[in-house]
Amino acid sequence: MSNSFARPATQTRSIKTQQKLMDALEALLREKDFDAISVPDLAAEAGVAVGTVYRRFENKEALIPLLFELWTTRSALQMETAAVKAEEVTSADLRQLLRTQMRAAYSFIREQAHILRAVHLQGRLRPQLIGEDWKQLWKDALAGNRAFLELVKDRIGQSDLDRAAEMMIYIANTALVEKALFNEDGPGYVVSAEGDAFADEIADIVYGYLSLGPA
Amino acid sequence: MSNSFARPATQTRSIKTQQKLMDALEALLREKDFDAISVPDLAAEAGVAVGTVYRRFENKEALIPLLFELWTTRSALQMETAAVKAEEVTSADLRQLLRTQMRAAYSFIREQAHILRAVHLQGRLRPQLIGEDWKQLWKDALAGNRAFLELVKDRIGQSDLDRAAEMMIYIANTALVEKALFNEDGPGYVVSAEGDAFADEIADIVYGYLSLGPA
Amino acid sequence: MSNSFARPATQTRSIKTQQKLMDALEALLREKDFDAISVPDLAAEAGVAVGTVYRRFENKEALIPLLFELWTTRSALQMETAAVKAEEVTSADLRQLLRTQMRAAYSFIREQAHILRAVHLQGRLRPQLIGEDWKQLWKDALAGNRAFLELVKDRIGQSDLDRAAEMMIYIANTALVEKALFNEDGPGYVVSAEGDAFADEIADIVYGYLSLGPA
Amino acid sequence: MSNSFARPATQTRSIKTQQKLMDALEALLREKDFDAISVPDLAAEAGVAVGTVYRRFENKEALIPLLFELWTTRSALQMETAAVKAEEVTSADLRQLLRTQMRAAYSFIREQAHILRAVHLQGRLRPQLIGEDWKQLWKDALAGNRAFLELVKDRIGQSDLDRAAEMMIYIANTALVEKALFNEDGPGYVVSAEGDAFADEIADIVYGYLSLGPA
DNA sequence: TATGAATGAGGCTTCATTCAT
DNA sequence: AATGAATGAAGCCTCATTCAT
């Protein structure tokens, strides 16, 4: 379990309190950065006392693994929901299929941006806190993608499907996340396309990559 | 000028002090996050008193624009150095050319990772502090890339060169930066390729994208 | 309420702490100026931690309205205590009555000099902090004095009783306060009379003023 | 000499610098409190370097005796200017004469309020710094007033002229100064009369006091 | 002599965490 | 178990004063 710093919540009341705290945290993350949220802030938002937070969590950092868990759970659900069935893959146009997938992924990421932003930043700032759950998530994503590539291998140029699966998730994720999280006004890599058009561009990039033959 | 919060340093001694402080900051950024560096930390590393920091900089935040400037300057220099001459473009193999470029870019980013990490994080956390210099950097990069595409337009599938130039910088940057800054142990999008091999993969992705014809 | 900057103290313990802090402040004000009292000073005197001060008071300035309140409360109590009954006024010698009153007032002011000194100085230095309570105090004092003049109007020369009431409080207060607060060693308007003799002099001045006919 | 902390300024240039600093101080005192004026502030206003201030004055406190001196000098000049000649006293109406005097005094105090405010506050806060010059000023004032009373002794009720002289200066000064320095918006003893009308009221009070016979 | 950069003690304040109620 | 008052280390910053140039 990644939430090794959360105290066991056995009683019904404890579980409710823990839920209230996570809900409060999520609400506050829509407004400000994790580090800018103080424990009193959190307690107030959740409607409990400061001491109660420490009865549930060893310290403030212990919330981070739970955020990761939240993200992991929602991602897994999303992956499941968005998975295409084998028969659809066979019949569909590959480029179009990728676009549909990418739109869904982008939409999901934008909805969960507040969580992902925290996970992103804190994952970088406090790598020791994040547990290993995300590795499983990554493996699942990779496996799903690998299976997908298997279904379309005759229609693509890449021959090393493992490497291609890895690369295409990497490229799509970094591109989508950057845009969804930060590309509104901050500095960085400006791109004019927005929304579905942006997702389509990324899909095309993946499509171009898959189409590529050996060097 | 982006360093509007730095106090003017006219005397030789001031300039030396300011340099000592920036050097100290850069050294500390190799170890820890900007927010984890206290003003006493910085003063100690630079070998000056706390008050001296405040004689040079209005407050701690005033260092951030200078970090941006540092990054901007170094980037501009790198772009100039790495620019390919027109005659080389004409004669070279496009895919190979992209690989060479991407390797240079990746190498540069890895060397400057400590600065870029701070610029990245603080740019997101305090967008109001970063000035507009990066926009010029972006425009220059875009213009250079656009000129490059013009030279090779007969060899690629994309017809909207403006959009393609924008997209290829975006994708290459997000991919390279993510790997260079965070992909060592943190969570995220693992990719097995390392070093030049990784840069080559990204170059291929760009190549694939450029090769692509209309949907 | 003027203590709008004091945090609400609901629990018994909070109230005790707040009382300890106010007592400590009052004790320290007997030794030094408000601005010379640091928050650590105050905390040490009260026997609490620095952070505790900030749990009770928004910041150091928030103590000033409470000082005003203290002064206001004590003044009101004193005014009530010292008020002369109508029948006493009628029968008494006016000049003697004024002396008795002035002695009581001077004695009170000397006892509360440490508070009044802070209120005086800070009221000048930070007028925005003092609330409006003192206006009520002033109105009450004026009304009481006006009523007193009404009772003795046949025995005095002044005909505009409103103006006379205002003026006599003003003159008595500035004179008594100056002497009580500062006239021990500082520069200023030396006066040889001390204690009751001084109060009697001021009473005589008021008496002389009241006796005066039109110019 | 009261300015025992000021370094001797023998050279012409030094004297000019000292004058520039005093002028700058006076200018700044029109805007803010002495304690709110920093040495860099002062140096900037005077157009000299910080170090130069310390070449002229041992420390910041050393300015205070000079402020006293300024006040003393100007007061003495004012007293001289405003002194009434013996023949005028004899012929004039006493009440009217007092009014004229009080108007002049009040007007002077209001013009010099910025200096007097500093002298007042700092005299209270740092009594050890103020030297003894003011005592001479006081003696002169007292002597002048005593001489005046001598001239009108047949027209007043008071028999102890020494005491009366002392008291009338005290009462007039505290009343006028309080109004001139602080009575605009701060807390305190509100009085509706303004300007000359206020000065006249104070003159009347003094007149009433002088008219008074023994208790 | 003048300059202004450098110093560092000390002030105010925050907030993660502890603990008495 | 819940509460919220109390704690105190640690951060940011100011400014009177010193001292190298």
mmCIF file of N, CA and C in Angstrom, chain B residues 98-170:
data_model
loop_
_atom_site.group_PDB
_atom_site.id
_atom_site.type_symbol
_atom_site.label_atom_id
_atom_site.label_comp_id
_atom_site.label_asym_id
_atom_site.label_seq_id
_atom_site.Cartn_x
_atom_site.Cartn_y
_atom_site.Cartn_z
ATOM 1 N N LEU B 98 17.785 15.593 -38.048
ATOM 2 C CA LEU B 98 16.941 15.782 -36.865
ATOM 3 C C LEU B 98 17.558 15.092 -35.649
ATOM 4 N N ARG B 99 18.129 13.925 -35.888
ATOM 5 C CA ARG B 99 18.749 13.201 -34.770
ATOM 6 C C ARG B 99 19.925 13.999 -34.195
ATOM 7 N N THR B 100 20.729 14.517 -35.066
ATOM 8 C CA THR B 100 21.875 15.317 -34.603
ATOM 9 C C THR B 100 21.403 16.513 -33.778
ATOM 10 N N GLN B 101 20.393 17.177 -34.316
ATOM 11 C CA GLN B 101 19.859 18.331 -33.610
ATOM 12 C C GLN B 101 19.308 17.940 -32.236
ATOM 13 N N MET B 102 18.571 16.873 -32.217
ATOM 14 C CA MET B 102 17.908 16.475 -30.975
ATOM 15 C C MET B 102 18.929 16.034 -29.925
ATOM 16 N N ARG B 103 19.992 15.385 -30.394
ATOM 17 C CA ARG B 103 21.030 14.992 -29.448
ATOM 18 C C ARG B 103 21.673 16.224 -28.800
ATOM 19 N N ALA B 104 21.933 17.214 -29.606
ATOM 20 C CA ALA B 104 22.539 18.445 -29.066
ATOM 21 C C ALA B 104 21.599 19.116 -28.068
ATOM 22 N N ALA B 105 20.329 19.172 -28.467
ATOM 23 C CA ALA B 105 19.349 19.818 -27.590
ATOM 24 C C ALA B 105 19.233 19.070 -26.263
ATOM 25 N N TYR B 106 19.157 17.768 -26.344
ATOM 26 C CA TYR B 106 18.988 16.961 -25.127
ATOM 27 C C TYR B 106 20.201 17.113 -24.216
ATOM 28 N N SER B 107 21.351 17.086 -24.817
ATOM 29 C CA SER B 107 22.586 17.254 -24.050
ATOM 30 C C SER B 107 22.597 18.601 -23.328
ATOM 31 N N PHE B 108 22.224 19.631 -24.056
ATOM 32 C CA PHE B 108 22.166 20.966 -23.450
ATOM 33 C C PHE B 108 21.182 21.010 -22.278
ATOM 34 N N ILE B 109 20.015 20.472 -22.515
ATOM 35 C CA ILE B 109 18.987 20.502 -21.470
ATOM 36 C C ILE B 109 19.437 19.756 -20.217
ATOM 37 N N ARG B 110 20.136 18.645 -20.436
ATOM 38 C CA ARG B 110 20.592 17.905 -19.267
ATOM 39 C C ARG B 110 21.648 18.670 -18.478
ATOM 40 N N GLU B 111 22.490 19.371 -19.196
ATOM 41 C CA GLU B 111 23.502 20.165 -18.491
ATOM 42 C C GLU B 111 22.885 21.306 -17.681
ATOM 43 N N GLN B 112 21.846 21.845 -18.215
ATOM 44 C CA GLN B 112 21.211 22.996 -17.560
ATOM 45 C C GLN B 112 19.990 22.602 -16.747
ATOM 46 N N ALA B 113 19.878 21.317 -16.472
ATOM 47 C CA ALA B 113 18.654 20.834 -15.828
ATOM 48 C C ALA B 113 18.334 21.568 -14.524
ATOM 49 N N HIS B 114 19.359 21.865 -13.748
ATOM 50 C CA HIS B 114 19.092 22.504 -12.449
ATOM 51 C C HIS B 114 18.434 23.865 -12.614
ATOM 52 N N ILE B 115 18.888 24.623 -13.589
ATOM 53 C CA ILE B 115 18.254 25.919 -13.852
ATOM 54 C C ILE B 115 16.849 25.718 -14.409
ATOM 55 N N LEU B 116 16.775 24.846 -15.367
ATOM 56 C CA LEU B 116 15.492 24.646 -16.039
ATOM 57 C C LEU B 116 14.433 24.126 -15.074
ATOM 58 N N ARG B 117 14.871 23.299 -14.143
ATOM 59 C CA ARG B 117 13.925 22.766 -13.157
ATOM 60 C C ARG B 117 13.320 23.913 -12.339
ATOM 61 N N ALA B 118 14.173 24.817 -11.911
ATOM 62 C CA ALA B 118 13.686 25.958 -11.135
ATOM 63 C C ALA B 118 12.774 26.843 -11.982
ATOM 64 N N VAL B 119 13.212 27.111 -13.178
ATOM 65 C CA VAL B 119 12.433 27.945 -14.088
ATOM 66 C C VAL B 119 11.053 27.320 -14.339
ATOM 67 N N HIS B 120 11.070 26.017 -14.538
ATOM 68 C CA HIS B 120 9.837 25.288 -14.785
ATOM 69 C C HIS B 120 8.874 25.404 -13.624
ATOM 70 N N LEU B 121 9.365 25.020 -12.447
ATOM 71 C CA LEU B 121 8.507 24.993 -11.269
ATOM 72 C C LEU B 121 8.052 26.394 -10.881
ATOM 73 N N GLN B 122 8.978 27.307 -10.793
ATOM 74 C CA GLN B 122 8.614 28.640 -10.348
ATOM 75 C C GLN B 122 7.773 29.371 -11.382
ATOM 76 N N GLY B 123 8.046 29.089 -12.645
ATOM 77 C CA GLY B 123 7.214 29.665 -13.694
ATOM 78 C C GLY B 123 5.760 29.272 -13.517
ATOM 79 N N ARG B 124 5.537 28.059 -13.056
ATOM 80 C CA ARG B 124 4.167 27.600 -12.810
ATOM 81 C C ARG B 124 3.618 28.181 -11.513
ATOM 82 N N LEU B 125 4.458 28.225 -10.503
ATOM 83 C CA LEU B 125 4.003 28.654 -9.185
ATOM 84 C C LEU B 125 3.830 30.175 -9.094
ATOM 85 N N ARG B 126 4.653 30.910 -9.771
ATOM 86 C CA ARG B 126 4.602 32.377 -9.687
ATOM 87 C C ARG B 126 4.658 32.996 -11.070
ATOM 88 N N PRO B 127 3.646 32.745 -11.851
ATOM 89 C CA PRO B 127 3.692 33.190 -13.256
ATOM 90 C C PRO B 127 3.901 34.699 -13.402
ATOM 91 N N GLN B 128 3.500 35.446 -12.386
ATOM 92 C CA GLN B 128 3.600 36.906 -12.512
ATOM 93 C C GLN B 128 5.034 37.415 -12.462
ATOM 94 N N LEU B 129 5.960 36.525 -12.074
ATOM 95 C CA LEU B 129 7.332 37.003 -11.860
ATOM 96 C C LEU B 129 8.245 36.843 -13.063
ATOM 97 N N ILE B 130 7.758 36.227 -14.114
ATOM 98 C CA ILE B 130 8.730 35.736 -15.077
ATOM 99 C C ILE B 130 9.029 36.646 -16.244
ATOM 100 N N GLY B 131 8.321 37.750 -16.309
ATOM 101 C CA GLY B 131 8.636 38.650 -17.412
ATOM 102 C C GLY B 131 8.221 38.084 -18.752
ATOM 103 N N GLU B 132 8.631 38.748 -19.768
ATOM 104 C CA GLU B 132 8.176 38.376 -21.106
ATOM 105 C C GLU B 132 9.326 37.918 -21.998
ATOM 106 N N ASP B 133 10.507 37.830 -21.413
ATOM 107 C CA ASP B 133 11.673 37.456 -22.223
ATOM 108 C C ASP B 133 11.511 36.115 -22.917
ATOM 109 N N TRP B 134 10.888 35.191 -22.230
ATOM 110 C CA TRP B 134 10.742 33.851 -22.819
ATOM 111 C C TRP B 134 9.920 33.886 -24.095
ATOM 112 N N LYS B 135 9.044 34.866 -24.197
ATOM 113 C CA LYS B 135 8.242 34.952 -25.428
ATOM 114 C C LYS B 135 9.137 35.229 -26.625
ATOM 115 N N GLN B 136 10.117 36.079 -26.419
ATOM 116 C CA GLN B 136 11.050 36.383 -27.493
ATOM 117 C C GLN B 136 11.856 35.138 -27.859
ATOM 118 N N LEU B 137 12.245 34.434 -26.821
ATOM 119 C CA LEU B 137 12.990 33.180 -27.039
ATOM 120 C C LEU B 137 12.160 32.221 -27.888
ATOM 121 N N TRP B 138 10.916 32.137 -27.506
ATOM 122 C CA TRP B 138 10.005 31.260 -28.234
ATOM 123 C C TRP B 138 9.860 31.707 -29.686
ATOM 124 N N LYS B 139 9.698 32.977 -29.892
ATOM 125 C CA LYS B 139 9.562 33.500 -31.264
ATOM 126 C C LYS B 139 10.795 33.194 -32.099
ATOM 127 N N ASP B 140 11.952 33.377 -31.478
ATOM 128 C CA ASP B 140 13.188 33.090 -32.193
ATOM 129 C C ASP B 140 13.272 31.607 -32.576
ATOM 130 N N ALA B 141 12.937 30.782 -31.603
ATOM 131 C CA ALA B 141 12.987 29.343 -31.865
ATOM 132 C C ALA B 141 12.039 28.989 -33.003
ATOM 133 N N LEU B 142 10.861 29.567 -32.936
ATOM 134 C CA LEU B 142 9.844 29.288 -33.943
ATOM 135 C C LEU B 142 10.319 29.749 -35.320
ATOM 136 N N ALA B 143 10.853 30.939 -35.371
ATOM 137 C CA ALA B 143 11.319 31.493 -36.653
ATOM 138 C C ALA B 143 12.420 30.615 -37.246
ATOM 139 N N GLY B 144 13.357 30.217 -36.381
ATOM 140 C CA GLY B 144 14.453 29.367 -36.857
ATOM 141 C C GLY B 144 13.924 28.059 -37.415
ATOM 142 N N ASN B 145 12.987 27.505 -36.689
ATOM 143 C CA ASN B 145 12.430 26.226 -37.095
ATOM 144 C C ASN B 145 11.611 26.347 -38.376
ATOM 145 N N ARG B 146 10.896 27.438 -38.446
ATOM 146 C CA ARG B 146 10.079 27.699 -39.638
ATOM 147 C C ARG B 146 10.984 27.815 -40.872
ATOM 148 N N ALA B 147 12.098 28.497 -40.730
ATOM 149 C CA ALA B 147 13.049 28.663 -41.836
ATOM 150 C C ALA B 147 13.610 27.298 -42.248
ATOM 151 N N PHE B 148 13.868 26.503 -41.224
ATOM 152 C CA PHE B 148 14.374 25.152 -41.490
ATOM 153 C C PHE B 148 13.361 24.345 -42.314
ATOM 154 N N LEU B 149 12.107 24.415 -41.893
ATOM 155 C CA LEU B 149 11.072 23.655 -42.615
ATOM 156 C C LEU B 149 10.932 24.147 -44.062
ATOM 157 N N GLU B 150 11.106 25.410 -44.223
ATOM 158 C CA GLU B 150 11.031 25.987 -45.572
ATOM 159 C C GLU B 150 12.069 25.331 -46.485
ATOM 160 N N LEU B 151 13.246 25.131 -45.900
ATOM 161 C CA LEU B 151 14.343 24.532 -46.681
ATOM 162 C C LEU B 151 14.053 23.092 -47.079
ATOM 163 N N VAL B 152 13.251 22.427 -46.260
ATOM 164 C CA VAL B 152 13.011 20.992 -46.526
ATOM 165 C C VAL B 152 11.585 20.702 -46.950
ATOM 166 N N LYS B 153 10.864 21.728 -47.326
ATOM 167 C CA LYS B 153 9.425 21.539 -47.522
ATOM 168 C C LYS B 153 9.080 20.528 -48.594
ATOM 169 N N ASP B 154 10.004 20.340 -49.541
ATOM 170 C CA ASP B 154 9.729 19.359 -50.613
ATOM 171 C C ASP B 154 9.896 17.936 -50.134
ATOM 172 N N ARG B 155 10.547 17.830 -48.979
ATOM 173 C CA ARG B 155 10.803 16.474 -48.503
ATOM 174 C C ARG B 155 9.850 16.041 -47.389
ATOM 175 N N ILE B 156 8.884 16.867 -47.043
ATOM 176 C CA ILE B 156 7.969 16.487 -45.955
ATOM 177 C C ILE B 156 6.522 16.506 -46.426
ATOM 178 N N GLY B 157 5.658 15.877 -45.609
ATOM 179 C CA GLY B 157 4.259 15.767 -45.985
ATOM 180 C C GLY B 157 3.414 16.932 -45.503
ATOM 181 N N GLN B 158 3.781 17.535 -44.380
ATOM 182 C CA GLN B 158 3.005 18.642 -43.818
ATOM 183 C C GLN B 158 2.982 19.834 -44.775
ATOM 184 N N SER B 159 1.810 20.432 -44.884
ATOM 185 C CA SER B 159 1.728 21.590 -45.775
ATOM 186 C C SER B 159 1.623 22.910 -44.982
ATOM 187 N N ASP B 160 1.014 22.834 -43.805
ATOM 188 C CA ASP B 160 0.935 24.061 -42.980
ATOM 189 C C ASP B 160 2.225 24.168 -42.158
ATOM 190 N N LEU B 161 3.200 24.877 -42.716
ATOM 191 C CA LEU B 161 4.522 24.895 -42.084
ATOM 192 C C LEU B 161 4.534 25.630 -40.744
ATOM 193 N N ASP B 162 3.680 26.638 -40.596
ATOM 194 C CA ASP B 162 3.617 27.360 -39.322
ATOM 195 C C ASP B 162 3.181 26.425 -38.199
ATOM 196 N N ARG B 163 2.098 25.755 -38.485
ATOM 197 C CA ARG B 163 1.588 24.832 -37.480
ATOM 198 C C ARG B 163 2.594 23.721 -37.191
ATOM 199 N N ALA B 164 3.196 23.220 -38.220
ATOM 200 C CA ALA B 164 4.147 22.117 -38.052
ATOM 201 C C ALA B 164 5.356 22.565 -37.231
ATOM 202 N N ALA B 165 5.831 23.778 -37.493
ATOM 203 C CA ALA B 165 6.994 24.290 -36.746
ATOM 204 C C ALA B 165 6.662 24.379 -35.250
ATOM 205 N N GLU B 166 5.497 24.934 -34.977
ATOM 206 C CA GLU B 166 5.040 25.072 -33.603
ATOM 207 C C GLU B 166 4.944 23.714 -32.910
ATOM 208 N N MET B 167 4.302 22.827 -33.601
ATOM 209 C CA MET B 167 4.036 21.502 -33.029
ATOM 210 C C MET B 167 5.321 20.725 -32.787
ATOM 211 N N MET B 168 6.231 20.814 -33.706
ATOM 212 C CA MET B 168 7.429 19.993 -33.538
ATOM 213 C C MET B 168 8.303 20.508 -32.393
ATOM 214 N N ILE B 169 8.347 21.808 -32.190
ATOM 215 C CA ILE B 169 9.094 22.305 -31.034
ATOM 216 C C ILE B 169 8.392 21.894 -29.740
ATOM 217 N N TYR B 170 7.081 22.036 -29.773
ATOM 218 C CA TYR B 170 6.331 21.678 -28.575
ATOM 219 C C TYR B 170 6.584 20.237 -28.163
#
